[in-house]
Amino acid sequence: MEFLLVFSLHFLVMGALVMLLSGIVAFFIRRIHFLIIVLISMLAGYLYSIVFEVPNLALFSIGFNAILSLIAIGLVKAGLYAKEKAEEGFN
């Protein structure tokens, strides 16, 4: 039971960091393709499972990071699109 508690806290922190870093990269480096950011996030999930020696969680951590990274990138891209359309409407 303690195993689940410890790793749920780890995944909470890892998910927050993945969303934060993916959003920052997507906002400031707009020319980078979103798949590169997602692949780097997936690699981070794989490395997490290697570092903490839980290879059974590798697939879950890879998928978890990919989904959270896609959500962060989508939110940033939607915000940038809305900003562009709002500025376009005033001209």
XYZ file of C-alpha atoms in Angstrom:
91
model
C 0.000 0.000 0.000
C 2.861 2.365 0.775
C 4.185 1.640 -2.704
C 1.092 3.182 -4.270
C 1.183 6.214 -1.994
C 4.826 6.987 -2.745
C 4.486 6.571 -6.492
C 1.219 8.496 -6.681
C 3.010 11.464 -5.115
C 5.900 11.018 -7.529
C 3.521 10.968 -10.481
C 1.751 14.071 -9.208
C 5.023 15.997 -9.054
C 6.273 14.555 -12.337
C 3.004 15.424 -14.070
C 3.103 18.996 -12.817
C 6.690 19.407 -13.993
C 5.954 17.885 -17.397
C 2.974 20.176 -17.935
C 4.905 23.224 -16.771
C 7.989 22.559 -18.886
C 6.010 21.539 -21.976
C 3.888 24.668 -21.731
C 6.913 26.920 -21.277
C 8.746 25.372 -24.217
C 5.656 25.557 -26.452
C 5.113 29.203 -25.516
C 8.650 30.510 -25.888
C 9.957 28.281 -28.688
C 7.067 28.316 -31.148
C 9.036 26.937 -34.081
C 9.694 23.572 -32.438
C 7.311 20.813 -33.493
C 5.023 19.543 -30.754
C 6.004 15.914 -31.335
C 9.575 16.674 -30.285
C 8.319 18.060 -26.971
C 6.069 15.042 -26.459
C 8.874 12.597 -27.286
C 11.195 14.299 -24.796
C 8.448 14.071 -22.161
C 7.986 10.386 -22.932
C 11.728 9.854 -22.593
C 11.592 11.546 -19.197
C 8.886 9.075 -18.135
C 10.997 6.152 -19.263
C 14.038 7.492 -17.440
C 11.887 7.923 -14.336
C 11.001 4.242 -14.364
C 14.660 3.301 -14.855
C 15.960 5.573 -12.072
C 13.430 4.356 -9.519
C 13.846 0.731 -10.647
C 10.202 0.049 -11.454
C 10.184 -1.245 -15.037
C 6.563 -2.362 -14.618
C 5.520 1.284 -14.485
C 7.450 2.285 -17.620
C 4.498 2.029 -20.002
C 2.226 3.920 -17.625
C 4.725 6.703 -16.993
C 5.418 7.106 -20.718
C 1.704 7.387 -21.518
C 1.065 9.637 -18.523
C 3.787 12.068 -19.560
C 2.690 12.034 -23.206
C -0.923 12.849 -22.355
C -0.025 15.627 -19.929
C 2.450 17.100 -22.389
C -0.171 17.103 -25.145
C -2.673 18.813 -22.826
C -0.168 21.532 -21.927
C 0.823 22.129 -25.539
C -2.827 22.215 -26.617
C -3.681 24.799 -23.973
C -0.749 26.996 -24.992
C -1.534 26.724 -28.712
C -5.222 27.488 -28.070
C -4.268 30.535 -26.019
C -1.903 31.797 -28.706
C -4.561 31.244 -31.375
C -7.158 33.122 -29.327
C -4.718 35.986 -28.788
C -3.993 36.147 -32.507
C -7.682 36.182 -33.418
C -8.456 38.825 -30.784
C -5.730 41.111 -32.127
C -6.932 40.470 -35.652
C -10.431 41.569 -34.721
C -9.273 44.961 -33.491
C -7.570 45.828 -36.807
